[in-house]
JSON list of C-alpha atoms in Angstrom, two decimals:
[
{"chain": "Z", "resi": 1, "resn": "MET", "atom": "CA", "xyz": [-28.40, -79.27, 28.23]},
{"chain": "Z", "resi": 2, "resn": "LYS", "atom": "CA", "xyz": [-31.27, -77.90, 26.12]},
{"chain": "Z", "resi": 3, "resn": "THR", "atom": "CA", "xyz": [-32.06, -75.37, 28.84]},
{"chain": "Z", "resi": 4, "resn": "LYS", "atom": "CA", "xyz": [-28.48, -74.05, 28.81]},
{"chain": "Z", "resi": 5, "resn": "ILE", "atom": "CA", "xyz": [-28.49, -73.67, 25.02]},
{"chain": "Z", "resi": 6, "resn": "LEU", "atom": "CA", "xyz": [-31.88, -71.95, 25.09]},
{"chain": "Z", "resi": 7, "resn": "ALA", "atom": "CA", "xyz": [-30.70, -69.60, 27.84]},
{"chain": "Z", "resi": 8, "resn": "ALA", "atom": "CA", "xyz": [-27.53, -68.74, 25.91]},
{"chain": "Z", "resi": 9, "resn": "LEU", "atom": "CA", "xyz": [-29.51, -68.04, 22.72]},
{"chain": "Z", "resi": 10, "resn": "THR", "atom": "CA", "xyz": [-31.94, -65.85, 24.65]},
{"chain": "Z", "resi": 11, "resn": "LEU", "atom": "CA", "xyz": [-29.08, -63.73, 25.95]},
{"chain": "Z", "resi": 12, "resn": "VAL", "atom": "CA", "xyz": [-27.09, -63.53, 22.70]},
{"chain": "Z", "resi": 13, "resn": "THR", "atom": "CA", "xyz": [-29.85, -63.11, 20.07]},
{"chain": "Z", "resi": 14, "resn": "PRO", "atom": "CA", "xyz": [-30.62, -59.42, 20.84]},
{"chain": "Z", "resi": 15, "resn": "LEU", "atom": "CA", "xyz": [-26.96, -58.57, 20.23]},
{"chain": "Z", "resi": 16, "resn": "PHE", "atom": "CA", "xyz": [-27.29, -59.58, 16.57]},
{"chain": "Z", "resi": 17, "resn": "PHE", "atom": "CA", "xyz": [-30.01, -56.99, 15.97]},
{"chain": "Z", "resi": 18, "resn": "THR", "atom": "CA", "xyz": [-28.60, -54.11, 18.01]},
{"chain": "Z", "resi": 19, "resn": "GLY", "atom": "CA", "xyz": [-25.85, -53.13, 15.55]},
{"chain": "Z", "resi": 20, "resn": "ALA", "atom": "CA", "xyz": [-28.12, -52.86, 12.52]},
{"chain": "Z", "resi": 21, "resn": "VAL", "atom": "CA", "xyz": [-30.68, -50.66, 14.23]},
{"chain": "Z", "resi": 22, "resn": "SER", "atom": "CA", "xyz": [-28.34, -48.38, 16.16]},
{"chain": "Z", "resi": 23, "resn": "ALA", "atom": "CA", "xyz": [-26.38, -47.26, 13.10]},
{"chain": "Z", "resi": 24, "resn": "ASN", "atom": "CA", "xyz": [-29.25, -45.09, 11.86]},
{"chain": "Z", "resi": 25, "resn": "ASN", "atom": "CA", "xyz": [-32.89, -44.22, 12.34]},
{"chain": "Z", "resi": 26, "resn": "PRO", "atom": "CA", "xyz": [-35.09, -46.91, 10.73]},
{"chain": "Z", "resi": 27, "resn": "GLN", "atom": "CA", "xyz": [-38.18, -44.67, 10.88]},
{"chain": "Z", "resi": 28, "resn": "GLN", "atom": "CA", "xyz": [-36.40, -42.01, 8.83]},
{"chain": "Z", "resi": 29, "resn": "ILE", "atom": "CA", "xyz": [-35.19, -44.59, 6.31]},
{"chain": "Z", "resi": 30, "resn": "GLN", "atom": "CA", "xyz": [-38.76, -45.85, 5.92]},
{"chain": "Z", "resi": 31, "resn": "LYS", "atom": "CA", "xyz": [-40.00, -42.25, 5.53]},
{"chain": "Z", "resi": 32, "resn": "LEU", "atom": "CA", "xyz": [-37.44, -41.64, 2.77]},
{"chain": "Z", "resi": 33, "resn": "LEU", "atom": "CA", "xyz": [-38.23, -44.85, 0.92]},
{"chain": "Z", "resi": 34, "resn": "SER", "atom": "CA", "xyz": [-42.00, -44.39, 1.11]},
{"chain": "Z", "resi": 35, "resn": "THR", "atom": "CA", "xyz": [-42.30, -40.62, 0.51]},
{"chain": "Z", "resi": 36, "resn": "GLY", "atom": "CA", "xyz": [-39.04, -39.69, -1.24]},
{"chain": "Z", "resi": 37, "resn": "GLU", "atom": "CA", "xyz": [-38.56, -36.91, 1.28]},
{"chain": "Z", "resi": 38, "resn": "CYS", "atom": "CA", "xyz": [-36.39, -36.70, 4.37]},
{"chain": "Z", "resi": 39, "resn": "VAL", "atom": "CA", "xyz": [-35.21, -33.10, 4.79]},
{"chain": "Z", "resi": 40, "resn": "GLY", "atom": "CA", "xyz": [-32.63, -32.81, 7.58]},
{"chain": "Z", "resi": 41, "resn": "CYS", "atom": "CA", "xyz": [-32.88, -36.49, 8.47]},
{"chain": "Z", "resi": 42, "resn": "ASN", "atom": "CA", "xyz": [-30.10, -38.38, 10.22]},
{"chain": "Z", "resi": 43, "resn": "LEU", "atom": "CA", "xyz": [-29.31, -41.24, 7.86]},
{"chain": "Z", "resi": 44, "resn": "SER", "atom": "CA", "xyz": [-25.67, -41.60, 8.85]},
{"chain": "Z", "resi": 45, "resn": "GLY", "atom": "CA", "xyz": [-24.44, -45.13, 8.23]},
{"chain": "Z", "resi": 46, "resn": "ALA", "atom": "CA", "xyz": [-27.72, -46.12, 6.54]},
{"chain": "Z", "resi": 47, "resn": "ASP", "atom": "CA", "xyz": [-27.71, -48.95, 4.02]},
{"chain": "Z", "resi": 48, "resn": "LEU", "atom": "CA", "xyz": [-29.49, -47.51, 0.99]},
{"chain": "Z", "resi": 49, "resn": "SER", "atom": "CA", "xyz": [-27.65, -49.64, -1.55]},
{"chain": "Z", "resi": 50, "resn": "GLY", "atom": "CA", "xyz": [-29.64, -50.08, -4.76]},
{"chain": "Z", "resi": 51, "resn": "ALA", "atom": "CA", "xyz": [-32.36, -47.70, -3.53]},
{"chain": "Z", "resi": 52, "resn": "HIS", "atom": "CA", "xyz": [-34.50, -45.82, -6.06]},
{"chain": "Z", "resi": 53, "resn": "LEU", "atom": "CA", "xyz": [-34.22, -42.26, -4.76]},
{"chain": "Z", "resi": 54, "resn": "ILE", "atom": "CA", "xyz": [-35.33, -40.55, -7.95]},
{"chain": "Z", "resi": 55, "resn": "GLY", "atom": "CA", "xyz": [-36.26, -36.94, -7.15]},
{"chain": "Z", "resi": 56, "resn": "ALA", "atom": "CA", "xyz": [-35.68, -37.48, -3.41]},
{"chain": "Z", "resi": 57, "resn": "ASP", "atom": "CA", "xyz": [-35.58, -34.38, -1.22]},
{"chain": "Z", "resi": 58, "resn": "LEU", "atom": "CA", "xyz": [-32.61, -34.86, 1.11]},
{"chain": "Z", "resi": 59, "resn": "ARG", "atom": "CA", "xyz": [-31.70, -31.22, 1.71]},
{"chain": "Z", "resi": 60, "resn": "GLY", "atom": "CA", "xyz": [-29.52, -30.91, 4.80]},
{"chain": "Z", "resi": 61, "resn": "ALA", "atom": "CA", "xyz": [-29.65, -34.65, 5.50]},
{"chain": "Z", "resi": 62, "resn": "ASN", "atom": "CA", "xyz": [-26.81, -36.40, 7.31]},
{"chain": "Z", "resi": 63, "resn": "LEU", "atom": "CA", "xyz": [-25.72, -39.29, 5.10]},
{"chain": "Z", "resi": 64, "resn": "GLN", "atom": "CA", "xyz": [-22.22, -39.52, 6.55]},
{"chain": "Z", "resi": 65, "resn": "GLY", "atom": "CA", "xyz": [-20.82, -43.00, 5.91]},
{"chain": "Z", "resi": 66, "resn": "ALA", "atom": "CA", "xyz": [-24.05, -44.15, 4.25]},
{"chain": "Z", "resi": 67, "resn": "ASN", "atom": "CA", "xyz": [-23.99, -46.95, 1.69]},
{"chain": "Z", "resi": 68, "resn": "LEU", "atom": "CA", "xyz": [-25.61, -45.74, -1.54]},
{"chain": "Z", "resi": 69, "resn": "GLU", "atom": "CA", "xyz": [-23.87, -48.26, -3.79]},
{"chain": "Z", "resi": 70, "resn": "GLY", "atom": "CA", "xyz": [-25.85, -48.67, -7.01]},
{"chain": "Z", "resi": 71, "resn": "ALA", "atom": "CA", "xyz": [-28.52, -46.20, -5.88]},
{"chain": "Z", "resi": 72, "resn": "ASN", "atom": "CA", "xyz": [-30.46, -44.16, -8.43]},
{"chain": "Z", "resi": 73, "resn": "LEU", "atom": "CA", "xyz": [-30.32, -40.51, -7.33]},
{"chain": "Z", "resi": 74, "resn": "GLU", "atom": "CA", "xyz": [-31.64, -39.00, -10.55]},
{"chain": "Z", "resi": 75, "resn": "GLY", "atom": "CA", "xyz": [-32.99, -35.51, -9.86]},
{"chain": "Z", "resi": 76, "resn": "ALA", "atom": "CA", "xyz": [-32.39, -35.77, -6.09]},
{"chain": "Z", "resi": 77, "resn": "ASP", "atom": "CA", "xyz": [-31.85, -32.61, -4.05]},
{"chain": "Z", "resi": 78, "resn": "LEU", "atom": "CA", "xyz": [-28.91, -33.04, -1.67]},
{"chain": "Z", "resi": 79, "resn": "THR", "atom": "CA", "xyz": [-28.32, -29.33, -1.10]},
{"chain": "Z", "resi": 80, "resn": "GLY", "atom": "CA", "xyz": [-26.25, -28.90, 2.06]},
{"chain": "Z", "resi": 81, "resn": "ALA", "atom": "CA", "xyz": [-26.26, -32.63, 2.80]},
{"chain": "Z", "resi": 82, "resn": "ASN", "atom": "CA", "xyz": [-23.38, -34.32, 4.61]},
{"chain": "Z", "resi": 83, "resn": "LEU", "atom": "CA", "xyz": [-22.18, -37.27, 2.54]},
{"chain": "Z", "resi": 84, "resn": "ALA", "atom": "CA", "xyz": [-18.67, -37.42, 4.05]},
{"chain": "Z", "resi": 85, "resn": "GLY", "atom": "CA", "xyz": [-17.26, -40.91, 3.61]},
{"chain": "Z", "resi": 86, "resn": "ALA", "atom": "CA", "xyz": [-20.40, -42.21, 1.86]},
{"chain": "Z", "resi": 87, "resn": "ASN", "atom": "CA", "xyz": [-20.20, -45.02, -0.67]},
{"chain": "Z", "resi": 88, "resn": "LEU", "atom": "CA", "xyz": [-21.75, -44.05, -4.01]},
{"chain": "Z", "resi": 89, "resn": "GLU", "atom": "CA", "xyz": [-19.97, -46.73, -6.00]},
{"chain": "Z", "resi": 90, "resn": "SER", "atom": "CA", "xyz": [-21.84, -47.42, -9.26]},
{"chain": "Z", "resi": 91, "resn": "ALA", "atom": "CA", "xyz": [-24.52, -44.88, -8.26]},
{"chain": "Z", "resi": 92, "resn": "PHE", "atom": "CA", "xyz": [-26.50, -43.05, -10.94]},
{"chain": "Z", "resi": 93, "resn": "ALA", "atom": "CA", "xyz": [-26.44, -39.31, -10.22]},
{"chain": "Z", "resi": 94, "resn": "THR", "atom": "CA", "xyz": [-28.00, -37.35, -13.06]},
{"chain": "Z", "resi": 95, "resn": "ASN", "atom": "CA", "xyz": [-29.32, -33.82, -12.42]},
{"chain": "Z", "resi": 96, "resn": "VAL", "atom": "CA", "xyz": [-28.49, -34.14, -8.72]},
{"chain": "Z", "resi": 97, "resn": "ASN", "atom": "CA", "xyz": [-28.15, -30.97, -6.68]},
{"chain": "Z", "resi": 98, "resn": "PHE", "atom": "CA", "xyz": [-25.07, -31.39, -4.47]},
{"chain": "Z", "resi": 99, "resn": "LYS", "atom": "CA", "xyz": [-24.84, -27.61, -3.88]},
{"chain": "Z", "resi": 100, "resn": "ASN", "atom": "CA", "xyz": [-22.96, -26.81, -0.64]},
{"chain": "Z", "resi": 101, "resn": "ALA", "atom": "CA", "xyz": [-22.84, -30.52, 0.24]},
{"chain": "Z", "resi": 102, "resn": "ASN", "atom": "CA", "xyz": [-19.99, -32.20, 2.09]},
{"chain": "Z", "resi": 103, "resn": "LEU", "atom": "CA", "xyz": [-18.63, -34.73, -0.39]},
{"chain": "Z", "resi": 104, "resn": "ASN", "atom": "CA", "xyz": [-15.29, -35.24, 1.37]},
{"chain": "Z", "resi": 105, "resn": "GLY", "atom": "CA", "xyz": [-14.05, -38.80, 1.04]},
{"chain": "Z", "resi": 106, "resn": "VAL", "atom": "CA", "xyz": [-17.02, -39.96, -1.06]},
{"chain": "Z", "resi": 107, "resn": "ASN", "atom": "CA", "xyz": [-16.43, -43.11, -3.12]},
{"chain": "Z", "resi": 108, "resn": "PHE", "atom": "CA", "xyz": [-17.76, -42.38, -6.63]},
{"chain": "Z", "resi": 109, "resn": "THR", "atom": "CA", "xyz": [-15.97, -45.41, -8.17]},
{"chain": "Z", "resi": 110, "resn": "SER", "atom": "CA", "xyz": [-17.74, -46.40, -11.43]},
{"chain": "Z", "resi": 111, "resn": "ALA", "atom": "CA", "xyz": [-20.55, -43.91, -10.72]},
{"chain": "Z", "resi": 112, "resn": "THR", "atom": "CA", "xyz": [-22.36, -42.01, -13.46]},
{"chain": "Z", "resi": 113, "resn": "ILE", "atom": "CA", "xyz": [-22.54, -38.30, -12.63]},
{"chain": "Z", "resi": 114, "resn": "LEU", "atom": "CA", "xyz": [-24.21, -36.20, -15.33]},
{"chain": "Z", "resi": 115, "resn": "ASP", "atom": "CA", "xyz": [-25.41, -32.59, -15.31]},
{"chain": "Z", "resi": 116, "resn": "SER", "atom": "CA", "xyz": [-25.15, -32.27, -11.51]},
{"chain": "Z", "resi": 117, "resn": "ASN", "atom": "CA", "xyz": [-24.62, -29.11, -9.46]},
{"chain": "Z", "resi": 118, "resn": "VAL", "atom": "CA", "xyz": [-21.63, -29.20, -7.11]},
{"chain": "Z", "resi": 119, "resn": "HIS", "atom": "CA", "xyz": [-21.33, -25.43, -6.60]},
{"chain": "Z", "resi": 120, "resn": "GLY", "atom": "CA", "xyz": [-19.93, -24.71, -3.14]},
{"chain": "Z", "resi": 121, "resn": "ALA", "atom": "CA", "xyz": [-19.55, -28.41, -2.31]},
{"chain": "Z", "resi": 122, "resn": "SER", "atom": "CA", "xyz": [-16.54, -29.61, -0.35]},
{"chain": "Z", "resi": 123, "resn": "MET", "atom": "CA", "xyz": [-14.84, -32.31, -2.43]},
{"chain": "Z", "resi": 124, "resn": "ASN", "atom": "CA", "xyz": [-11.60, -33.38, -0.74]},
{"chain": "Z", "resi": 125, "resn": "ASN", "atom": "CA", "xyz": [-10.26, -36.91, -1.28]},
{"chain": "Z", "resi": 126, "resn": "LEU", "atom": "CA", "xyz": [-12.93, -38.08, -3.71]},
{"chain": "Z", "resi": 127, "resn": "ASN", "atom": "CA", "xyz": [-12.50, -41.48, -5.34]},
{"chain": "Z", "resi": 128, "resn": "ILE", "atom": "CA", "xyz": [-13.64, -41.02, -8.95]},
{"chain": "Z", "resi": 129, "resn": "THR", "atom": "CA", "xyz": [-11.92, -44.10, -10.39]},
{"chain": "Z", "resi": 130, "resn": "ASN", "atom": "CA", "xyz": [-13.72, -45.20, -13.58]},
{"chain": "Z", "resi": 131, "resn": "ALA", "atom": "CA", "xyz": [-16.54, -42.72, -12.93]},
{"chain": "Z", "resi": 132, "resn": "GLU", "atom": "CA", "xyz": [-18.36, -41.19, -15.90]},
{"chain": "Z", "resi": 133, "resn": "ILE", "atom": "CA", "xyz": [-18.57, -37.46, -15.17]},
{"chain": "Z", "resi": 134, "resn": "TYR", "atom": "CA", "xyz": [-20.09, -35.07, -17.71]},
{"chain": "Z", "resi": 135, "resn": "ASN", "atom": "CA", "xyz": [-21.18, -31.45, -17.42]},
{"chain": "Z", "resi": 136, "resn": "THR", "atom": "CA", "xyz": [-20.41, -31.51, -13.69]},
{"chain": "Z", "resi": 137, "resn": "GLY", "atom": "CA", "xyz": [-17.62, -29.60, -11.90]},
{"chain": "Z", "resi": 138, "resn": "ILE", "atom": "CA", "xyz": [-15.88, -32.69, -10.54]},
{"chain": "Z", "resi": 139, "resn": "GLY", "atom": "CA", "xyz": [-12.40, -33.48, -11.74]},
{"chain": "Z", "resi": 140, "resn": "ILE", "atom": "CA", "xyz": [-8.75, -33.50, -10.88]},
{"chain": "Z", "resi": 141, "resn": "GLY", "atom": "CA", "xyz": [-7.35, -30.05, -10.19]},
{"chain": "Z", "resi": 142, "resn": "GLY", "atom": "CA", "xyz": [-8.86, -26.87, -11.55]},
{"chain": "Z", "resi": 143, "resn": "ASP", "atom": "CA", "xyz": [-10.28, -23.75, -9.99]},
{"chain": "Z", "resi": 144, "resn": "SER", "atom": "CA", "xyz": [-13.50, -23.84, -7.97]},
{"chain": "Z", "resi": 145, "resn": "ALA", "atom": "CA", "xyz": [-14.48, -20.52, -9.61]},
{"chain": "Z", "resi": 146, "resn": "ASP", "atom": "CA", "xyz": [-15.12, -22.56, -12.77]},
{"chain": "Z", "resi": 147, "resn": "ILE", "atom": "CA", "xyz": [-17.92, -24.58, -11.15]},
{"chain": "Z", "resi": 148, "resn": "PRO", "atom": "CA", "xyz": [-21.27, -23.31, -12.41]},
{"chain": "Z", "resi": 149, "resn": "ASP", "atom": "CA", "xyz": [-24.27, -22.85, -10.13]},
{"chain": "Z", "resi": 150, "resn": "TRP", "atom": "CA", "xyz": [-27.82, -23.77, -11.15]},
{"chain": "Z", "resi": 151, "resn": "ASP", "atom": "CA", "xyz": [-29.34, -20.87, -9.24]}
]
């Protein structure tokens, strides 16, 4: 009986770890968290909830579907990054450069977005419920020509 249980656990246990690792590149997540830099990295589906990414260089990174809930992105450079479908609920995004980024379907619920550059960013189907947005070209309606560029 014990042998059968042990054999079953041996076969099933690796399945519990496969999903977490295959969703993204753990080496690139570690690089980002230790150096604050991951230009062009594939971080799609990564769990970066609550991460301190102050001043992080994520230019051209793929963060599609990533979980950045409660993350601190103050001063981060996300120029040209793909954040489609990412969760930035309750994130702190002050002085973030989202220039030419894909922000389609991003969840900014209860996020704080201050003095950030969204010039040229794609922003379809954003959820900005209860978000605090100041001096940033995110809103309901309007003309994209009104969005200032930092450069």
